[in-house]
Coordinates of C-alpha atoms and ligand atoms in Angstrom, one line a residue:
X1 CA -15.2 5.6 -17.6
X2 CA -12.1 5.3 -15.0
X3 CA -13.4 4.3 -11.4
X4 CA -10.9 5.5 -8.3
X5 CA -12.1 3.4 -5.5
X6 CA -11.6 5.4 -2.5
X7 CA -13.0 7.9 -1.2
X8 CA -13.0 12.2 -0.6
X9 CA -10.9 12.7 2.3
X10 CA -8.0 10.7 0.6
X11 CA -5.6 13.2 -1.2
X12 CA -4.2 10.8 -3.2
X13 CA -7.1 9.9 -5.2
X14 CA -8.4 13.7 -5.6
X15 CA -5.0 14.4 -7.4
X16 CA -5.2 11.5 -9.8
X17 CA -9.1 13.0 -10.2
X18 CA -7.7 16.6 -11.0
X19 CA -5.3 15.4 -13.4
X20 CA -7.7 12.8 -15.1
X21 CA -10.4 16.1 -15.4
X22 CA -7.7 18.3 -16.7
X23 CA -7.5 15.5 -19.4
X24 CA -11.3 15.2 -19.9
X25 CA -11.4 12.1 -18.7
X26 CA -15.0 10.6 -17.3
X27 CA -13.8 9.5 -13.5
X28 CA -15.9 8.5 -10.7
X29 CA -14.6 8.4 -7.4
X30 CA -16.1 5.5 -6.4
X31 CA -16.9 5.6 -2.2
X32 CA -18.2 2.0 -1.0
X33 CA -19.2 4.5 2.3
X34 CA -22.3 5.9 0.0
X35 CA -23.8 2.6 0.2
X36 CA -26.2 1.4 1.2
X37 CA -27.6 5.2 2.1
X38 CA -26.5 8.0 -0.1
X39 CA -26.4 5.3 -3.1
X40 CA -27.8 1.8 -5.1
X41 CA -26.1 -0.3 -7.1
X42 CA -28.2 -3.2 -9.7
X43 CA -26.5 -5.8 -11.8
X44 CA -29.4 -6.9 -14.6
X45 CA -28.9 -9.8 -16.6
X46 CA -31.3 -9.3 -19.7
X47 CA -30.3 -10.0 -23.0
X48 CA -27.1 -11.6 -23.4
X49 CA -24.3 -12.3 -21.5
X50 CA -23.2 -9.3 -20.0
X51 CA -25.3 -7.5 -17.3
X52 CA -26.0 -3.5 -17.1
X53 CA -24.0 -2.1 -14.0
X54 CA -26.2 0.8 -12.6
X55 CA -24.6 3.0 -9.6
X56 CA -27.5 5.6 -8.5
X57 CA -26.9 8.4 -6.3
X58 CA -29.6 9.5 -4.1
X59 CA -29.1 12.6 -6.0
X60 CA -30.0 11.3 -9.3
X61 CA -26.6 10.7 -10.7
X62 CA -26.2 7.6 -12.7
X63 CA -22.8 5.8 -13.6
X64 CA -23.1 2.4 -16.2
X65 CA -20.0 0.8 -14.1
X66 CA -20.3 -1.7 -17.5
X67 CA -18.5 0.4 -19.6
X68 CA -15.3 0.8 -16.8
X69 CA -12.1 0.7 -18.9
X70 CA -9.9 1.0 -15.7
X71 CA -9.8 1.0 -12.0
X72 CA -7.9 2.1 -9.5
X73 CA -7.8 0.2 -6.3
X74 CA -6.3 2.7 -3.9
X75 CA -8.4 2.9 -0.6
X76 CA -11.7 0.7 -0.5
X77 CA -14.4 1.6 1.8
X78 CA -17.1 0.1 3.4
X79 CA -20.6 -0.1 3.1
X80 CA -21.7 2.1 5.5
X81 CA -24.2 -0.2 7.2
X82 CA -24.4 1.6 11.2
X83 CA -27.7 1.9 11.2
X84 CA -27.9 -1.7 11.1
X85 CA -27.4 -2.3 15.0
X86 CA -28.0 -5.8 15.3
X87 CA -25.1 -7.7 15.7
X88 CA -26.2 -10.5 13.3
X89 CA -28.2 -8.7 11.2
X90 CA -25.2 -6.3 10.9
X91 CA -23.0 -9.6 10.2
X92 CA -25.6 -10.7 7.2
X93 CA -25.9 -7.8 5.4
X94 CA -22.2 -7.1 5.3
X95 CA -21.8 -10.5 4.0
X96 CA -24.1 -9.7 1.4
X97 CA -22.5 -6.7 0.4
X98 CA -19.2 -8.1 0.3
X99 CA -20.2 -10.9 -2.1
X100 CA -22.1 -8.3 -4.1
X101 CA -19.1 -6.5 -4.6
X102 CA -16.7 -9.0 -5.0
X103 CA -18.9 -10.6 -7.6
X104 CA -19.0 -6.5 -9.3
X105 CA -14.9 -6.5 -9.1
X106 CA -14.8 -9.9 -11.2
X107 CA -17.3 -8.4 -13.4
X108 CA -15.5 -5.9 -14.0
X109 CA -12.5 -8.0 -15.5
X110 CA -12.1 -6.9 -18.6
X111 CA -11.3 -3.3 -17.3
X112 CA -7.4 -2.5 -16.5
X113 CA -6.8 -3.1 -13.2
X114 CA -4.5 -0.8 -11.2
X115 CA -4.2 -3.1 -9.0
X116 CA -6.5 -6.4 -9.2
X117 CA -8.2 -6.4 -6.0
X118 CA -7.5 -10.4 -5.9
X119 CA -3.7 -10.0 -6.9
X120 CA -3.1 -6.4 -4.4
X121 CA -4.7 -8.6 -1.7
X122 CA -2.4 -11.3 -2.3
X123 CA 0.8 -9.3 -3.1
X124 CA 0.2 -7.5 0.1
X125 CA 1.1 -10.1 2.6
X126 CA 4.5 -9.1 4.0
X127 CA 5.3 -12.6 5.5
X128 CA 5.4 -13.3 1.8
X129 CA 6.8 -10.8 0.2
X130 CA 10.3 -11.6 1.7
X131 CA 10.1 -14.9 -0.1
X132 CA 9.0 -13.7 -3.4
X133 CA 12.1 -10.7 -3.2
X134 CA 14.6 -13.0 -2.0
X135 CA 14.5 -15.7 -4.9
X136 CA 14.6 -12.5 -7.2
X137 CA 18.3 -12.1 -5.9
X138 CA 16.6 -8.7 -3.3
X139 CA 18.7 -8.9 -0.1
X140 CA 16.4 -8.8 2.9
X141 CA 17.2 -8.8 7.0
X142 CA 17.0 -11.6 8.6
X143 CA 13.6 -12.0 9.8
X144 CA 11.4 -13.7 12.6
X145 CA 7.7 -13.3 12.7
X146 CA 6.5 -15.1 15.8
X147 CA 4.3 -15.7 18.3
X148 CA 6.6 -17.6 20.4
X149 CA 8.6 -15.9 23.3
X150 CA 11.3 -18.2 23.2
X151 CA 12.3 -18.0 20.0
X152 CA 12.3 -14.6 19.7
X153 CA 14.4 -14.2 22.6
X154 CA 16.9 -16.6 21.1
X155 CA 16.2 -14.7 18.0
X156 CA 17.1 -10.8 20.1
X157 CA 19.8 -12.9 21.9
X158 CA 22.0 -14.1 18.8
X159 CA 22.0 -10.4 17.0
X160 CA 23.5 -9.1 20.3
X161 CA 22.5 -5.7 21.8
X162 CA 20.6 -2.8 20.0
X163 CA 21.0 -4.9 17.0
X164 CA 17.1 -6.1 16.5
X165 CA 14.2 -3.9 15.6
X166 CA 10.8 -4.7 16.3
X167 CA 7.3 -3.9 13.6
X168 CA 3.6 -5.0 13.3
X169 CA 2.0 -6.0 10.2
X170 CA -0.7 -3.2 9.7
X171 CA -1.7 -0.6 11.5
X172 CA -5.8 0.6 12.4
X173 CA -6.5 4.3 12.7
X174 CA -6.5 3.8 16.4
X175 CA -3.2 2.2 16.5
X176 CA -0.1 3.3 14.8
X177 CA 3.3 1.6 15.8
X178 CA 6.3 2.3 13.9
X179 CA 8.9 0.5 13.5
X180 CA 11.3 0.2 16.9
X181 CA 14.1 -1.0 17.8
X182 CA 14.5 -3.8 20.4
X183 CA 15.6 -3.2 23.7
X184 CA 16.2 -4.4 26.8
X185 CA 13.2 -2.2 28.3
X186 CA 11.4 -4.4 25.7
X187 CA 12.4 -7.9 27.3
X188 CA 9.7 -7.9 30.0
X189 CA 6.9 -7.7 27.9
X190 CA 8.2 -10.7 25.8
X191 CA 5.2 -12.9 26.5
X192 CA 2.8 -10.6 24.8
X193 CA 3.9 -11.7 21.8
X194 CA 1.7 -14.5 22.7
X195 CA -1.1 -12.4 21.8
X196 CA -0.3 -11.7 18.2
X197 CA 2.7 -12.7 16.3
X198 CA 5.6 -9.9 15.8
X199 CA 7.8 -9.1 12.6
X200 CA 11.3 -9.1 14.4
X201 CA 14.0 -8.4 12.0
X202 CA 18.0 -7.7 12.1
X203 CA 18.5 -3.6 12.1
X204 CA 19.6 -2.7 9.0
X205 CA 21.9 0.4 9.6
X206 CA 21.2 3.1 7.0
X207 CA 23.0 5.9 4.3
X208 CA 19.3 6.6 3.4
X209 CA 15.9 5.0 3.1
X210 CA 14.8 4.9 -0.2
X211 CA 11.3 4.7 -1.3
X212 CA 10.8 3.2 -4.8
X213 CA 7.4 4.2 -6.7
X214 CA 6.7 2.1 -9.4
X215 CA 3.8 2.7 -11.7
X216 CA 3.5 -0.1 -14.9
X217 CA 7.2 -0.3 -14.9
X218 CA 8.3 3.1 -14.5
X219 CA 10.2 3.4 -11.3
X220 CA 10.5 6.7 -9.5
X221 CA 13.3 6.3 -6.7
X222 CA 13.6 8.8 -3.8
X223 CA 16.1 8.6 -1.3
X224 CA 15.2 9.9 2.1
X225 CA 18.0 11.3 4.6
X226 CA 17.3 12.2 8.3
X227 CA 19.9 15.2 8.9
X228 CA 23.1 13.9 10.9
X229 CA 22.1 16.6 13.2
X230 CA 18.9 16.6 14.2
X231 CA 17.1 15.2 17.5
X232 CA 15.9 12.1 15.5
X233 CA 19.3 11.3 14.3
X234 CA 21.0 12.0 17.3
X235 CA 18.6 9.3 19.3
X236 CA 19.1 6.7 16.8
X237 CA 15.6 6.5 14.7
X238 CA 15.0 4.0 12.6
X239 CA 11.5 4.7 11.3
X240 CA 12.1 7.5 9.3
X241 CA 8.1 8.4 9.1
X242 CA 7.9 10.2 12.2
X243 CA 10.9 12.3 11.2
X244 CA 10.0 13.4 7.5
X245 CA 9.7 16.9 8.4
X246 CA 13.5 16.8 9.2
X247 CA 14.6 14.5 6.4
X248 CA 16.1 15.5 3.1
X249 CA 14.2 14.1 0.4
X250 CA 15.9 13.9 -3.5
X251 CA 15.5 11.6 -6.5
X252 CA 17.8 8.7 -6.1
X253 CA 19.8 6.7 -8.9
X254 CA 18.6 3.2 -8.5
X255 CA 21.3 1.1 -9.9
X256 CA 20.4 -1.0 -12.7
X257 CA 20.5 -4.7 -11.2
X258 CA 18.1 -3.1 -8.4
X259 CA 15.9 -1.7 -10.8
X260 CA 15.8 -5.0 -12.8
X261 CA 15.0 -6.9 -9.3
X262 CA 12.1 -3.9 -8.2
X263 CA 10.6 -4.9 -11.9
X264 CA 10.5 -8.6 -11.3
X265 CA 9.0 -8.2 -8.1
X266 CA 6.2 -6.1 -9.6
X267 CA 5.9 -8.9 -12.5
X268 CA 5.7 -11.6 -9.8
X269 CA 3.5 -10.2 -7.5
X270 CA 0.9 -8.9 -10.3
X271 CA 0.9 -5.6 -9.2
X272 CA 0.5 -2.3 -11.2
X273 CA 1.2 0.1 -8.7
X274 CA 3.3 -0.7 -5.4
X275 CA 5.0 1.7 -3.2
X276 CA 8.7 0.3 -2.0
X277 CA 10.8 0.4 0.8
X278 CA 14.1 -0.2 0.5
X279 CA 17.4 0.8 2.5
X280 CA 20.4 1.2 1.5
X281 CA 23.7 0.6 3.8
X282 CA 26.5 2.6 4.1
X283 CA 28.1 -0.4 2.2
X284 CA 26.1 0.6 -0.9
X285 CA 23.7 -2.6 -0.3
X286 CA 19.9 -2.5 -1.1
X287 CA 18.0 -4.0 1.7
X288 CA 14.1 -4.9 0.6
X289 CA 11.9 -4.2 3.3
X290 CA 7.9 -4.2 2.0
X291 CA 5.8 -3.2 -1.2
X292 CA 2.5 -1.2 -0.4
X293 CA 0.2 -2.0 -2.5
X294 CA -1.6 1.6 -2.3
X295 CA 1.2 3.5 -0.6
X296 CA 1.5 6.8 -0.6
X297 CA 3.2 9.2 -2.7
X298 CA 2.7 12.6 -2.7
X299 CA 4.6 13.3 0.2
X300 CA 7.5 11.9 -2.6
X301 CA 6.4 14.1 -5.2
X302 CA 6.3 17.4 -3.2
X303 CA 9.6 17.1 -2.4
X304 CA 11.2 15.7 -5.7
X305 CA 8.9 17.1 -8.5
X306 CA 8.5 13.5 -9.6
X307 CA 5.4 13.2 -11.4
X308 CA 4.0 10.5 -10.2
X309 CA 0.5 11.5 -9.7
X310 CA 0.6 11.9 -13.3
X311 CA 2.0 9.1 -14.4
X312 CA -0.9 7.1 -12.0
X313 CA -3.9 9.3 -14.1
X314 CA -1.8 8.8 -17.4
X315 CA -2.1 4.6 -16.7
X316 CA -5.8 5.1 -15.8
X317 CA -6.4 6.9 -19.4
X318 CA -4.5 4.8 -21.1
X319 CA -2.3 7.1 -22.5
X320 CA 1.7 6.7 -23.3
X321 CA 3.7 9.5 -22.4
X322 CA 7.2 7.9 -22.6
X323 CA 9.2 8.4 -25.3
Ligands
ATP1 N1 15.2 -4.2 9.6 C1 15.2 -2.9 9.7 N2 16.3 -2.2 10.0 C2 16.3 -0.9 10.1 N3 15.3 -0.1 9.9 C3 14.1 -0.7 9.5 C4 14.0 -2.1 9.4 N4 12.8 -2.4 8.9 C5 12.2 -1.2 8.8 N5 13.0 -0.2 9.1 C6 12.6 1.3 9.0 O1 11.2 1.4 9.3 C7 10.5 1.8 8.2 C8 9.2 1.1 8.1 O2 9.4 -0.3 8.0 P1 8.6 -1.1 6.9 O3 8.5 -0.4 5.6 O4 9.2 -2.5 6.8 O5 7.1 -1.4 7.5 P2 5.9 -0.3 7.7 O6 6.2 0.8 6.8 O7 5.8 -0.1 9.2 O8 4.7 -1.1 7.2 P3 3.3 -0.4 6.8 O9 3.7 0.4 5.5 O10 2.5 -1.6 6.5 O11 3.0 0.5 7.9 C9 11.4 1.5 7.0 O12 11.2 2.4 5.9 C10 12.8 1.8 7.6 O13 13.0 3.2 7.8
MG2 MG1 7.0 0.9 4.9

């Protein structure tokens, strides 16, 4: 059985479903949300060394999660445990179903990992990732994550005007914040960057944003143009998220160094799957900027053709497609 750990509202996960049904493939979407409601899970230990993995459904549907051959860790829930309303009763029990199912992952070990939850968690640290690209020979900005107003001043002073742009680590549902650009309306509200540190980093100036897909070594490169003349352009976006609707979005020839580099990184960082943004300058230079570790890609593969979803539910059955 294949296990997509995510859950129904998430498109990306139904499309790797479709394809893996069209292949007759036995798939569970797994949603941590059912528990501990809508769904039970046992680990018995009876004979032997290896324990029966039962996941019940209220509705009677059962799932051996022993016999998993591969996972895909794309968006985890949790538990769903609001009817527990006291605060530490609410803090026990999600204790308890965290180590339940972190104990299940590792138990699951043998299966083929798209990604390993320990290594994804791991290789998704950005403060990191910069380290890990730049000793594979990946250029990347000049960057200061800080919490200190000082030196980021010192750091917004040195590039000059305009020349800084400003991003978070994650984002919550509540809160989205794209990445900015540093200016001087921005220098009176320094200080809050005493409340949690900030990823400053030189602005990168950009031919096109290019989003690298890579799925067990297969890269799928798309580059990602605002057009010259729209409102975005005109006002000098850097994010291009906000602006996809007006971008121009068309496979992309990664040159072969890059693609060597994007590899290695993947190698390092033990990851299967990782989404990758990268920019290249109107000097022809590769900038690295992050991996996501479950980033999206349909938004690529609408616009390209790229079959990516495919090549995601191909990994997950095991089965070789390339020549
Ligand atoms: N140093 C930079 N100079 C110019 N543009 C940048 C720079 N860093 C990021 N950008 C623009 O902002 C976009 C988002 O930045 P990045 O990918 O680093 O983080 P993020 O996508 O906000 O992170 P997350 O995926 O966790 O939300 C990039 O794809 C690029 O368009
Ligand atoms: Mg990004």
């Amino acid at each position: 059985m294949i296990l997509v750990i995510s859950h129904d509202e998430d498109i990306h996960a139904r499309r790797v479903v479709e394809h893996l049904q069209s292949m007759d493939q036995p798939v569970l979407l797994f949603d941590l949300a059912e528990l501990p409601d809508r769904a039970t899970l046992s680990i018995e230990y009876a004979a032997g060394a290896r324990p029966r993995i039962d996941y019940a459904r209220a509705g009677g549907e059962h799932y051996a999660l022993d016999r998993v051959r591969s996972a895909w860790w794309r968006r985890p829930q949790a538990p769903n445990l609001s009817r527990v309303t006291d605060a530490n009763a609410h803090l026990f029990t999600a204790n308890e179903w965290n180590e339940a199912l972190n104990g299940l992952w590792r138990l699951l070990g043998d299966a083929r990992w798209m990604n390993d939850p320990g290594r994804d968690d791991a290789a998704s640290r950005k403060a990191a990732q910069l380290r890990i690209a730049a000793e594979l020979g990946l250029k990347v900005p000049r960057t200061l994550i800080s919490s200190d107003p000082q030196r980021v001043r010192a750091f917004v002073e040195a590039r000059g005007p305009g020349a800084t742009v400003h991003k978070t680590f994650s984002c919550t549902h509540a809160v989205w914040r794209e990445t900015r650009r540093f200016d001087d309306s921005d220098l009176p509200h320094l200080d809050t960057v005493r409340l949690a540190p900030v990823i400053f980093q030189e602005f990168v100036p950009a031919d096109a944003d290019i989003r690298v897909t890579a799925v067990d070594g297969q890269l799928f490169a798309a580059e990602i143009k605002l057009d010259p003349g729209s409102a975005a352009a005109a006002a000098g976006t850097v994010d291009f998220r906000p602006n996809l609707g007006d971008a121009e979005v068309r496979e992309h020839a990664l040159p072969e160094p890059v693609r060597e580099r994007l590899r290695a990184l993947m190698q390092k960082l033990g990851l299967v799957y990782g989404a990758i943004d990268l920019r290249r300058t109107p000097d022809g230079e590769y900038y690295f900027f992050e991996v996501n570790t479950a980033g999206e890609f349909l938004f690529i593969e609408h616009r390209t053709g790229q079959p990516i979803a495919r090549a995601v539910a191909d990994w997950l059955a095991g089965v070789s497609r390339s020549a």
